[in-house]
PDB file of C-alpha atoms and ligand atoms in Angstrom:
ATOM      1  CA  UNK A  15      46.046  19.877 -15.657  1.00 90.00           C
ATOM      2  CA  UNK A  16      45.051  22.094 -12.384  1.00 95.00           C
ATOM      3  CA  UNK A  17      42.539  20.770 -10.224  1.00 98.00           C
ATOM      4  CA  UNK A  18      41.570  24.742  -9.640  1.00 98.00           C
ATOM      5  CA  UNK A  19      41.730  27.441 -12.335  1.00 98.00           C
ATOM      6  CA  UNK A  20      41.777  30.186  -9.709  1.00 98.00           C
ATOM      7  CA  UNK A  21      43.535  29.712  -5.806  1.00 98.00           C
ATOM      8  CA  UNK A  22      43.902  32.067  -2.681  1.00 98.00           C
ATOM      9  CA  UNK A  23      47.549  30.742  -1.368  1.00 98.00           C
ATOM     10  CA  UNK A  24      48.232  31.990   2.113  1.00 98.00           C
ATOM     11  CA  UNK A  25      51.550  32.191   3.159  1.00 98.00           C
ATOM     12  CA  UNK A  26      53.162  31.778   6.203  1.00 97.00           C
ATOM     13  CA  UNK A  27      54.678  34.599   7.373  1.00 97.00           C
ATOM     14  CA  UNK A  28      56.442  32.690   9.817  1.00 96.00           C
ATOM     15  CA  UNK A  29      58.116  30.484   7.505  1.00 95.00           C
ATOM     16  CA  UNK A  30      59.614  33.276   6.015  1.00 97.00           C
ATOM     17  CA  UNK A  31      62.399  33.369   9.018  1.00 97.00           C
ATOM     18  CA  UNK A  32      63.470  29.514   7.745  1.00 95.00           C
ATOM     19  CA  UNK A  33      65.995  29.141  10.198  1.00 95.00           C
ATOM     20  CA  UNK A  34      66.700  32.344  11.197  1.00 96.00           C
ATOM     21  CA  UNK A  35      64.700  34.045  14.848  1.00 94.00           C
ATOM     22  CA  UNK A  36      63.214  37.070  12.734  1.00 95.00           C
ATOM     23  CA  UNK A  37      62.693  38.114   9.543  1.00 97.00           C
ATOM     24  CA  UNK A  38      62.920  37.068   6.094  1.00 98.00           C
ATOM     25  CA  UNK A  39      65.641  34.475   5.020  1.00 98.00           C
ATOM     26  CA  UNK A  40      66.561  34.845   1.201  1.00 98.00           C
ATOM     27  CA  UNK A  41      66.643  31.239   0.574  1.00 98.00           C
ATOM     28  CA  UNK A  42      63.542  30.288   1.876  1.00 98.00           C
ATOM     29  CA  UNK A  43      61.219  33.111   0.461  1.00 98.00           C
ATOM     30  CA  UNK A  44      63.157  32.386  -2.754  1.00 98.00           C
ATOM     31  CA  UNK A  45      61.969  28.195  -2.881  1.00 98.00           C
ATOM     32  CA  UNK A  46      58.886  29.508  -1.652  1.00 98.00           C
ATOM     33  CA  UNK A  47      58.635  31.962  -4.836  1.00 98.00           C
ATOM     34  CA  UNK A  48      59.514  29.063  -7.427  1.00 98.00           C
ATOM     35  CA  UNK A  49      57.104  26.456  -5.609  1.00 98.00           C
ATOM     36  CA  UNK A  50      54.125  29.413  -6.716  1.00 98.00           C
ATOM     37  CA  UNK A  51      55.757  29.930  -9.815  1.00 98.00           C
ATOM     38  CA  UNK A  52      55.937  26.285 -10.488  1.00 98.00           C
ATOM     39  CA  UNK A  53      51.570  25.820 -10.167  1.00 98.00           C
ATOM     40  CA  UNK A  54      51.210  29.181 -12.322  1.00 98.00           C
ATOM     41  CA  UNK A  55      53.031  27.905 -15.056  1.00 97.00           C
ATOM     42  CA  UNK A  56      50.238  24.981 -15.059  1.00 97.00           C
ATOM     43  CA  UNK A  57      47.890  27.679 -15.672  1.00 97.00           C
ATOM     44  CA  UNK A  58      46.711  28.183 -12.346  1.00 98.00           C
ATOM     45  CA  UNK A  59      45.286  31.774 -11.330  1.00 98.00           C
ATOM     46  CA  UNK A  60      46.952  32.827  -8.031  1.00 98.00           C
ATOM     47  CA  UNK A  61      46.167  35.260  -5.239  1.00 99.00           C
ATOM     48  CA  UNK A  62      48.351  35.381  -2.119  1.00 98.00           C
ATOM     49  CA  UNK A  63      47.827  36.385   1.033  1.00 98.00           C
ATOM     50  CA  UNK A  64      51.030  36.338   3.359  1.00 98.00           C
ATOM     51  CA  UNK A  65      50.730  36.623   7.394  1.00 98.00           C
ATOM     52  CA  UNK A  66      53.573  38.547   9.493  1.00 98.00           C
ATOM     53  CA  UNK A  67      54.362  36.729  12.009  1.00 95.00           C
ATOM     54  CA  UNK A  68      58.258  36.355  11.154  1.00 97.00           C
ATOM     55  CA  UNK A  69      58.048  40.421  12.248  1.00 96.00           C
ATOM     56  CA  UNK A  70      55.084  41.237  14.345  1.00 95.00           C
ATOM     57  CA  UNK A  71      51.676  40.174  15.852  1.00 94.00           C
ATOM     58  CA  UNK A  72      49.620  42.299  17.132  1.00 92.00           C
ATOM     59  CA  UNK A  73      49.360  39.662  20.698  1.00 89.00           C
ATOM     60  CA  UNK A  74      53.026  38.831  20.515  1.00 86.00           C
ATOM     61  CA  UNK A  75      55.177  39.824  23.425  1.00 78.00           C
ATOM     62  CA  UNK A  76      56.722  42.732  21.589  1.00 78.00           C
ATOM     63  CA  UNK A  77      53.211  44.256  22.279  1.00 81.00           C
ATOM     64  CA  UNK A  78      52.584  44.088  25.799  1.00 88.00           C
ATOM     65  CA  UNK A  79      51.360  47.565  27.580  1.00 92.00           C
ATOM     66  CA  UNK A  80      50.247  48.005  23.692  1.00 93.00           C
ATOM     67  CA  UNK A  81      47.033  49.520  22.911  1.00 95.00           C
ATOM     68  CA  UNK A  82      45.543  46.163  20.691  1.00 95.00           C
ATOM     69  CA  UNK A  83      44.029  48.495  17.751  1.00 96.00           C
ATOM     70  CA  UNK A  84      47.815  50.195  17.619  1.00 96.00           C
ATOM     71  CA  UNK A  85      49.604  46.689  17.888  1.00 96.00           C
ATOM     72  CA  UNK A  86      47.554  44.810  14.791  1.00 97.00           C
ATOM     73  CA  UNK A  87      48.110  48.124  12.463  1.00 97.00           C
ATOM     74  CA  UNK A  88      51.629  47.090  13.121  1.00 96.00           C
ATOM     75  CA  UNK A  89      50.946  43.710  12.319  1.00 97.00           C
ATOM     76  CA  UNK A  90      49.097  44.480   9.410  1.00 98.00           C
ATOM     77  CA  UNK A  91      52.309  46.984   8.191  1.00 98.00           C
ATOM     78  CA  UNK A  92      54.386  44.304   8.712  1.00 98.00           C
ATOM     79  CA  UNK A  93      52.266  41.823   6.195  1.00 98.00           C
ATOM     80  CA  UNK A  94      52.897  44.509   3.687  1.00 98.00           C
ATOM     81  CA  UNK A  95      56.577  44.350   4.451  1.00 98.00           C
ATOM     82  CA  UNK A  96      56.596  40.575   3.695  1.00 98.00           C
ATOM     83  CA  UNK A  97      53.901  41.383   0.767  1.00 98.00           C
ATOM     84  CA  UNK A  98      56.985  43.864  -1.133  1.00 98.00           C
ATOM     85  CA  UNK A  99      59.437  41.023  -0.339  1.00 98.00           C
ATOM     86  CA  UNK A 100      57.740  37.977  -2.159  1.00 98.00           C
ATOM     87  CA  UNK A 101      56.973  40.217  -5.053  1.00 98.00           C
ATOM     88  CA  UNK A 102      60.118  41.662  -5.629  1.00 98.00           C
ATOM     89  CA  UNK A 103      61.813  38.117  -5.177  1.00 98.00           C
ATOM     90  CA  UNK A 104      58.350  36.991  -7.599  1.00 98.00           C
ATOM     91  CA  UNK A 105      60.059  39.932  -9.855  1.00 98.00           C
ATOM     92  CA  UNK A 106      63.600  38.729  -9.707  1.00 98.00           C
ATOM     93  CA  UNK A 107      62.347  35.163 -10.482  1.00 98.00           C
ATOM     94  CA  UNK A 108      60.475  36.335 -14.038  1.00 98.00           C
ATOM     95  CA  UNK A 109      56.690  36.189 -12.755  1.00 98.00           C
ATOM     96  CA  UNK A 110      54.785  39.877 -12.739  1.00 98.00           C
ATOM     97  CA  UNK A 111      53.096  40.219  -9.112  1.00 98.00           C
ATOM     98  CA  UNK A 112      50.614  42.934  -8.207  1.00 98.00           C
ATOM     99  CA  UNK A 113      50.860  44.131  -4.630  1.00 98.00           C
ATOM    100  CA  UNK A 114      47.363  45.578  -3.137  1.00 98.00           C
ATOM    101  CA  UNK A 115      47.277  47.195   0.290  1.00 98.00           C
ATOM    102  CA  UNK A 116      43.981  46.997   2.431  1.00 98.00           C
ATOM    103  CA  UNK A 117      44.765  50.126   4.195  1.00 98.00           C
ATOM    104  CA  UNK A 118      45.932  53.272   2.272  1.00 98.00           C
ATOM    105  CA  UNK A 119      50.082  53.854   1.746  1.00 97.00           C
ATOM    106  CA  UNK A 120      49.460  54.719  -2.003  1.00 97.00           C
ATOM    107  CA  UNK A 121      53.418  55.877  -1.740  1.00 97.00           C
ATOM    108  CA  UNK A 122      54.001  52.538  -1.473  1.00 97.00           C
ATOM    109  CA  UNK A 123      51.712  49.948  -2.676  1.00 98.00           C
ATOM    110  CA  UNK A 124      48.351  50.298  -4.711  1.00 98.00           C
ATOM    111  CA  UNK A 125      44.807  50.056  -2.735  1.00 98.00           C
ATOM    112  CA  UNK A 126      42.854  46.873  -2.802  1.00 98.00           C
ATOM    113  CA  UNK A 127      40.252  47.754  -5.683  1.00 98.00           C
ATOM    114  CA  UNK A 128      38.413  44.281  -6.277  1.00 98.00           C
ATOM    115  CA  UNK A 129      37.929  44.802 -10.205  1.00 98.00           C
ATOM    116  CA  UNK A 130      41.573  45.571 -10.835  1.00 98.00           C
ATOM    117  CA  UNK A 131      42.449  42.906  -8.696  1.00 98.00           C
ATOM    118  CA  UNK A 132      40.423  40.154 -10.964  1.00 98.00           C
ATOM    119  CA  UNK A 133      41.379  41.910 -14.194  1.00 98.00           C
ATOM    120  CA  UNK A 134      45.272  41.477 -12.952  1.00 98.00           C
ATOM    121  CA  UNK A 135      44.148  37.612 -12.429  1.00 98.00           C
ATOM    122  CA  UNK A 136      42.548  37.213 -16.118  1.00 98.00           C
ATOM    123  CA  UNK A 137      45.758  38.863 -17.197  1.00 98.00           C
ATOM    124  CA  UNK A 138      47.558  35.756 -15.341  1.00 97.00           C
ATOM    125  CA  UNK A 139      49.564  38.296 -13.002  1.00 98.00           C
ATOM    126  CA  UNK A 140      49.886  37.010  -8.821  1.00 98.00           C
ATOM    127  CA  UNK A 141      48.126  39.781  -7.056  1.00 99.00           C
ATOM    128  CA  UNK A 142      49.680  39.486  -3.571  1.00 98.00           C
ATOM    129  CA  UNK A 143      47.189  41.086  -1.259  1.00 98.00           C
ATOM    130  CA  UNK A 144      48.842  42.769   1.595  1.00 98.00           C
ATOM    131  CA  UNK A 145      47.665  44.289   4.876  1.00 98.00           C
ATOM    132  CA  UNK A 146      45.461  41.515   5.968  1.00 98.00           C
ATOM    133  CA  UNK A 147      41.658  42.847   6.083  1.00 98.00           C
ATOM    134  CA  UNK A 148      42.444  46.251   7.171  1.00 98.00           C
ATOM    135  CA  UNK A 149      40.970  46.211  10.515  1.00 98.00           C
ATOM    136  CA  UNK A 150      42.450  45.333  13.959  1.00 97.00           C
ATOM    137  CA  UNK A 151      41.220  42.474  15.624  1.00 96.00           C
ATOM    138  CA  UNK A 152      41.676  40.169  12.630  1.00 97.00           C
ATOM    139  CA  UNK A 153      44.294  37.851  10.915  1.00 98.00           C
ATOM    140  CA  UNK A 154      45.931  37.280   7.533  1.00 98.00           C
ATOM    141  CA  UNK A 155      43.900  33.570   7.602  1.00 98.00           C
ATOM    142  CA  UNK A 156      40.741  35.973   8.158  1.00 98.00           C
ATOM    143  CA  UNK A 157      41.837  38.300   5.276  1.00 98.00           C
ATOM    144  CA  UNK A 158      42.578  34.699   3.056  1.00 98.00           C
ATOM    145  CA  UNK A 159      38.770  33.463   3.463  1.00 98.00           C
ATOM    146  CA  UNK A 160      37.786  37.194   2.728  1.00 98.00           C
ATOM    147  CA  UNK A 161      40.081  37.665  -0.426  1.00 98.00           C
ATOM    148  CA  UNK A 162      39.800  34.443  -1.606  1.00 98.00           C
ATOM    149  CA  UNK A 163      35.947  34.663  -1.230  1.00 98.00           C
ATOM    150  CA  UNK A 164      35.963  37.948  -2.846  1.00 98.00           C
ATOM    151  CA  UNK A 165      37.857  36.877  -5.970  1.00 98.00           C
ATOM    152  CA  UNK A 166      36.213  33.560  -6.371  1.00 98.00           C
ATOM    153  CA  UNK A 167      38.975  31.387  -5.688  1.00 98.00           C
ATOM    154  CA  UNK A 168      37.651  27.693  -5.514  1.00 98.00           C
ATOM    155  CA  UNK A 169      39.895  26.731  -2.830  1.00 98.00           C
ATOM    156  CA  UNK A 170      41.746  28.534   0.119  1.00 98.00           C
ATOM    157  CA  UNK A 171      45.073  26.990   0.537  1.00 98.00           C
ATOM    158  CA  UNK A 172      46.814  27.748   3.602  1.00 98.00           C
ATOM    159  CA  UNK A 173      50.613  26.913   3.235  1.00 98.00           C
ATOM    160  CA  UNK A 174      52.425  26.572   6.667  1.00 97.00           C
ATOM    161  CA  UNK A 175      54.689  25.086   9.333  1.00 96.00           C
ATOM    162  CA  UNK A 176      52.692  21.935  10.001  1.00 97.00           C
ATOM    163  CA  UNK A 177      51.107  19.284   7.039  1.00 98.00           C
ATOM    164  CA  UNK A 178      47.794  19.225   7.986  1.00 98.00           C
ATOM    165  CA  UNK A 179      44.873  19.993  10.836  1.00 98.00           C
ATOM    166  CA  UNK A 180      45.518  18.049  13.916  1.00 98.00           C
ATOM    167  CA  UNK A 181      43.521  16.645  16.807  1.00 98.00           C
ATOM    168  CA  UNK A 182      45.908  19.351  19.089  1.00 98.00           C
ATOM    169  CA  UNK A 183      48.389  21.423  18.171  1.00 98.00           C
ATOM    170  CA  UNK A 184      51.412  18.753  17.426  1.00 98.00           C
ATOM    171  CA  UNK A 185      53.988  21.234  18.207  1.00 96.00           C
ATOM    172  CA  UNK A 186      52.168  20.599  21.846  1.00 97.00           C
ATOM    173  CA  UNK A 187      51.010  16.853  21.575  1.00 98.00           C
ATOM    174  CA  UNK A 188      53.109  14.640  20.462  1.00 97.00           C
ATOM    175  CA  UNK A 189      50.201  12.203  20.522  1.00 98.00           C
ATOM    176  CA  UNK A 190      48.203  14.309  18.174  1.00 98.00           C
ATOM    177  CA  UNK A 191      46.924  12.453  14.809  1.00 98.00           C
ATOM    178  CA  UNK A 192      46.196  14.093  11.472  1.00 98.00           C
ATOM    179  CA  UNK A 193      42.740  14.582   9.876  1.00 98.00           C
ATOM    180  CA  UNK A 194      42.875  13.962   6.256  1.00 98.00           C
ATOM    181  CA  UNK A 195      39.527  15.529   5.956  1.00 98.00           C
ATOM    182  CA  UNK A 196      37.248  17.418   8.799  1.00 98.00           C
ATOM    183  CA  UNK A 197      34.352  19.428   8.831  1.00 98.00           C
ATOM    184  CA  UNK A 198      34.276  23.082   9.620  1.00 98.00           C
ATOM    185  CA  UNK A 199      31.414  22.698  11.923  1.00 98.00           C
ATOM    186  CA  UNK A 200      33.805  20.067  13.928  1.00 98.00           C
ATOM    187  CA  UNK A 201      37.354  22.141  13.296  1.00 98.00           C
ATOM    188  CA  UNK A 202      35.265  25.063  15.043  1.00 98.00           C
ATOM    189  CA  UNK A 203      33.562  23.134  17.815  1.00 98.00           C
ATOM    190  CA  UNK A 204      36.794  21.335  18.483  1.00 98.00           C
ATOM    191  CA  UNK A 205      38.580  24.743  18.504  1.00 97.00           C
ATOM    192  CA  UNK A 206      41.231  23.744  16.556  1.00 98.00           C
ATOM    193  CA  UNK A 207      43.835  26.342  16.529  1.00 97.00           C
ATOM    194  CA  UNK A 208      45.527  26.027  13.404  1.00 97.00           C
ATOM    195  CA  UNK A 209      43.267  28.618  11.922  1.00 97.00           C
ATOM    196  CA  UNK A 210      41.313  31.531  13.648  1.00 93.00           C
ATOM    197  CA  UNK A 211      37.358  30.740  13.835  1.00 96.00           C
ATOM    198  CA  UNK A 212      36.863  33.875  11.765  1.00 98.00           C
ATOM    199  CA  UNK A 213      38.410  32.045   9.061  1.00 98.00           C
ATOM    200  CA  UNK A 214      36.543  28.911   9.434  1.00 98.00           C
ATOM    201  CA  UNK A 215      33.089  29.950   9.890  1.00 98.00           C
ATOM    202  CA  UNK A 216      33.902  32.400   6.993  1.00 98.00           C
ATOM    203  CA  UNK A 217      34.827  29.800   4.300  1.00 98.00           C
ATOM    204  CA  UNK A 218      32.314  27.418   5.638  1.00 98.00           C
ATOM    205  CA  UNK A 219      29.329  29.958   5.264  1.00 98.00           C
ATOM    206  CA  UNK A 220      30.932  30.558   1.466  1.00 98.00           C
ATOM    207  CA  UNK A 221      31.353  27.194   1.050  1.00 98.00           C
ATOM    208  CA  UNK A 222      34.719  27.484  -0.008  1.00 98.00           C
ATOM    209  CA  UNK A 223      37.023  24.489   1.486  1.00 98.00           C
ATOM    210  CA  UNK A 224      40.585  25.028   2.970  1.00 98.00           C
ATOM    211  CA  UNK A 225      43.753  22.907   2.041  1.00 98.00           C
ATOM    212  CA  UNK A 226      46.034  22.922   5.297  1.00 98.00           C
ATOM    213  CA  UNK A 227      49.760  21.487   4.176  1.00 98.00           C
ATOM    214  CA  UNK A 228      53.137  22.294   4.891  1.00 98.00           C
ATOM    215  CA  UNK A 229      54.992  24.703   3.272  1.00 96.00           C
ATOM    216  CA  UNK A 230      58.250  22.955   4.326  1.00 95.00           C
ATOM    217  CA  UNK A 231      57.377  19.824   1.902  1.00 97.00           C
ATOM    218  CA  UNK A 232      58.711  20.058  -1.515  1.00 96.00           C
ATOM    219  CA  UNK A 233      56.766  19.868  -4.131  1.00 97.00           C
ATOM    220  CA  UNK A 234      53.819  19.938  -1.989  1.00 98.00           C
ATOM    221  CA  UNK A 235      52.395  22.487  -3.511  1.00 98.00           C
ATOM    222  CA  UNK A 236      51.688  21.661  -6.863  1.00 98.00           C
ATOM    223  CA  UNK A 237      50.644  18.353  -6.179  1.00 98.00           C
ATOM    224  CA  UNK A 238      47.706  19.846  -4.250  1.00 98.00           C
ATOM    225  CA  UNK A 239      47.150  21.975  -7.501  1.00 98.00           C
ATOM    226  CA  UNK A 240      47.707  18.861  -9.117  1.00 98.00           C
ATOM    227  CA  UNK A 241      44.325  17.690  -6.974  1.00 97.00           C
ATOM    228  CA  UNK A 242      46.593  15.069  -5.167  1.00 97.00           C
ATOM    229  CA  UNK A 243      46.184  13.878  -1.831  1.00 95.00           C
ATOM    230  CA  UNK A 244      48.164  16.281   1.002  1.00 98.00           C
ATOM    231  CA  UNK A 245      47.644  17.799   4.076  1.00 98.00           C
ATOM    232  CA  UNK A 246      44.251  18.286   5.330  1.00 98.00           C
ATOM    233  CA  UNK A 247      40.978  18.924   3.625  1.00 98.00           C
ATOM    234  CA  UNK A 248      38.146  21.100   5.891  1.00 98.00           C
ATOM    235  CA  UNK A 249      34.688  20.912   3.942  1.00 98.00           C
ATOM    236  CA  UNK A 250      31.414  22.251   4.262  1.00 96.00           C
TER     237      UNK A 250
HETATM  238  N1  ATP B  14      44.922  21.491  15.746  1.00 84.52           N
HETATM  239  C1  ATP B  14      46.006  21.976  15.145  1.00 84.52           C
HETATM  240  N2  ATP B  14      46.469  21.412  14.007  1.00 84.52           N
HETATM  241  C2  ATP B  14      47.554  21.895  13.368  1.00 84.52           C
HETATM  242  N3  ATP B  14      48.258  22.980  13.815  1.00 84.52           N
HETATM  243  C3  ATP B  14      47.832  23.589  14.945  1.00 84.52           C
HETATM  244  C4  ATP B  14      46.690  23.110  15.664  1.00 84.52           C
HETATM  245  N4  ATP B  14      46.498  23.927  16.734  1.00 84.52           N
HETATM  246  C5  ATP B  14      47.453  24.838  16.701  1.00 84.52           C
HETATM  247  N5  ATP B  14      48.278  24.653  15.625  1.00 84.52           N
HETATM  248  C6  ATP B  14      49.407  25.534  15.311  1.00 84.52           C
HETATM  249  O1  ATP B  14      48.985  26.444  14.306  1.00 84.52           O
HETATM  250  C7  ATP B  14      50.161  26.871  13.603  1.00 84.52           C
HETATM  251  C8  ATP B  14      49.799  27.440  12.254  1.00 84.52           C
HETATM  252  O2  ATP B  14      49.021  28.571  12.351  1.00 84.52           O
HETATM  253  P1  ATP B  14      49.582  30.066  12.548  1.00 84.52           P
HETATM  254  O3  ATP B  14      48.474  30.958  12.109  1.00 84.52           O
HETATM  255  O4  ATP B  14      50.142  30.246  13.903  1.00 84.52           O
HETATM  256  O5  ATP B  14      50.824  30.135  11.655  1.00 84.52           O
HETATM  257  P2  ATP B  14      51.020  30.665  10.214  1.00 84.52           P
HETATM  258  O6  ATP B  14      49.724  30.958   9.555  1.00 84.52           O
HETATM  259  O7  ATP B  14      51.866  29.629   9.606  1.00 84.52           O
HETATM  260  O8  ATP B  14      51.868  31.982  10.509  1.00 84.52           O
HETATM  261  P3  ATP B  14      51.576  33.516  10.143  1.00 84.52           P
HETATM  262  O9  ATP B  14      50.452  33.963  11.031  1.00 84.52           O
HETATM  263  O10 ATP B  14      52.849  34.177  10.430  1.00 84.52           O
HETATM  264  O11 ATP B  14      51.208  33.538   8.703  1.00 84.52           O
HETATM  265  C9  ATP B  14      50.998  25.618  13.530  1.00 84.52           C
HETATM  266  O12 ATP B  14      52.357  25.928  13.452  1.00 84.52           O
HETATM  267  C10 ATP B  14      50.639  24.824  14.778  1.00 84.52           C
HETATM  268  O13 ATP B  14      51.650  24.897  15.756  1.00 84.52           O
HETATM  269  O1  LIG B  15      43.210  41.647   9.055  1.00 84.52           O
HETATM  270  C1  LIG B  15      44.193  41.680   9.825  1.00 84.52           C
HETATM  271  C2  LIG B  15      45.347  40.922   9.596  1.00 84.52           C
HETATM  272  C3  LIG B  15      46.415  41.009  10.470  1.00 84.52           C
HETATM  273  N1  LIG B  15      46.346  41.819  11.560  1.00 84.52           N
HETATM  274  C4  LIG B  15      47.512  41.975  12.445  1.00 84.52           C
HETATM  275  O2  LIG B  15      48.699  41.571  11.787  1.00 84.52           O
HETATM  276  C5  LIG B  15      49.351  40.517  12.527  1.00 84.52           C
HETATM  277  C6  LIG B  15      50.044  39.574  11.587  1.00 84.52           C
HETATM  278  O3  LIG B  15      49.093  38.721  10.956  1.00 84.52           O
HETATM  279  P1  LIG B  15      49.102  37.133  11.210  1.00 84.52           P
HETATM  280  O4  LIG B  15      47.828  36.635  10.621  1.00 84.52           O
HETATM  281  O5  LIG B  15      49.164  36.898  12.696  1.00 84.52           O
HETATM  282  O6  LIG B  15      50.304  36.632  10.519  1.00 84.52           O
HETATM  283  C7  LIG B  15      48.227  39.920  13.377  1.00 84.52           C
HETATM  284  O7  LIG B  15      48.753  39.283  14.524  1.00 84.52           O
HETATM  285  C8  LIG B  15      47.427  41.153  13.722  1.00 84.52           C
HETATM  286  O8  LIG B  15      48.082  41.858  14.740  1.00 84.52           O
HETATM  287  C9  LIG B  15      45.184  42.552  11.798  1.00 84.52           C
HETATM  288  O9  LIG B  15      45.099  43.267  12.800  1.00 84.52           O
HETATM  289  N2  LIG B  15      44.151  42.467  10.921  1.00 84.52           N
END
């Protein structure tokens, strides 16, 4: 049995380069595909968020000289290039995925619409929300604690490169030590970097927690579906 009936999974988009320096690698985004298909077929209701950092961030060094506004549509564009890749991989792997843009390439993708977005939950469909929150300035882990908020998720779970919140960023510290649990008052006034303070103060004023873990584990996934102890837990 899920611990959650409903999740808001963000993605790293970073990730998605595996071992490659840009870009998506077809092996990874395809284990990460069957690691969400995996929870879904325990019944779990699943919205995505994915970030783009594998192609562009808006204050990367590809964007220096950049106007910032200009730079994070960019950014945002290339979330909705990663968005089209998990769900056609979602497609090739037998799961139906919904993509839904925040800003307006109707060619491409459908708009966000929020009611369409829970009836494509109900109907057990991943909705994979692309383009972050729309507006410059922001991140995809902003756009997860909006989303997930939004939908009603009961948990945020934000998949990436490390396996849990640190006391400083332990691809910097090597003497860095692993919360199992912290406060969002204390991630924030500690300025912990794994997440933006958007994000943070966001969930925290929602009072909907965060599950940091790595996205590089196997199986680690479902076993914090499974309500089993992994990665890091930030709480009201
Ligand atoms: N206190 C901390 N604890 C854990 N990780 C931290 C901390 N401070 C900084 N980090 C860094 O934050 C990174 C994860 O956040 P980041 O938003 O950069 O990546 P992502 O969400 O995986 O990528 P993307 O934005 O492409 O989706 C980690 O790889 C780690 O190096
Ligand atoms: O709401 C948003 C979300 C994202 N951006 C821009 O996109 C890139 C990629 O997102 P990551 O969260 O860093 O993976 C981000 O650096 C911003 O430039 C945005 O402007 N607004």
């Amino acid at each position: 049995m899920p611990a959650y009936k409903r999740i808001l999974l963000k993605l790293s988009g970073e990730a998605l380069m595996g071992e490659d320096s840009y870009g998506i690698n077809r092996g990874t985004i395809v284990r990460m595909v069957r690691e969400v298909q995996e929870i879904t077929n325990l019944g779990c209701q699943v919205a995505v968020v994915i970030g783009g950092g594998n192609i562009f961030r808006g204050v990367a060094g590809g964007s220096v000289g950049m106007d910032r506004a200009t730079a994070d549509y960019m950014g945002m564009l290339a979330t909705v290039m990663n968005s089209l890749a998990l769900a056609d991989t979602m497609r090739q792997e037998g799961m139906t995925a919904r993509v839904m843009s925040a800003i307006s390439i109707e060619q491409v993708v459908e708009p966000y619409v929020r009611p369409k977005a829970l009836q494509y939950l109900e109907e057990g469909k991943i909705v994979v929300f692309a383009a972050g929150t729309g507006n410059p300035f922001f991140t995809t882990d902003t756009a997860a604690a909006l989303r997930g908020a939004e939908v009603g998720a009961e948990v945020v779970l934000k998949a990436t490169k490390v396996d849990g919140v640190y006391s400083a960023d332990p691809n910097k510290d090597p003497t860095a030590t692993r919360y199992s649990t912290i406060a969002f008052d204390e991630a924030i006034a500690r300025n912990l970097q794994v997440m933006d303070a958007t994000a943070f103060a966001l969930c925290r004023d929602q009072k909907l927690p965060i599950r940091v873990f790595s996205i590089n584990k196997p199986g680690a996934l479902k076993r914090v579906v499974l309500g089993e102890d992994e990665g890091t837990l930030v709480h009201v």
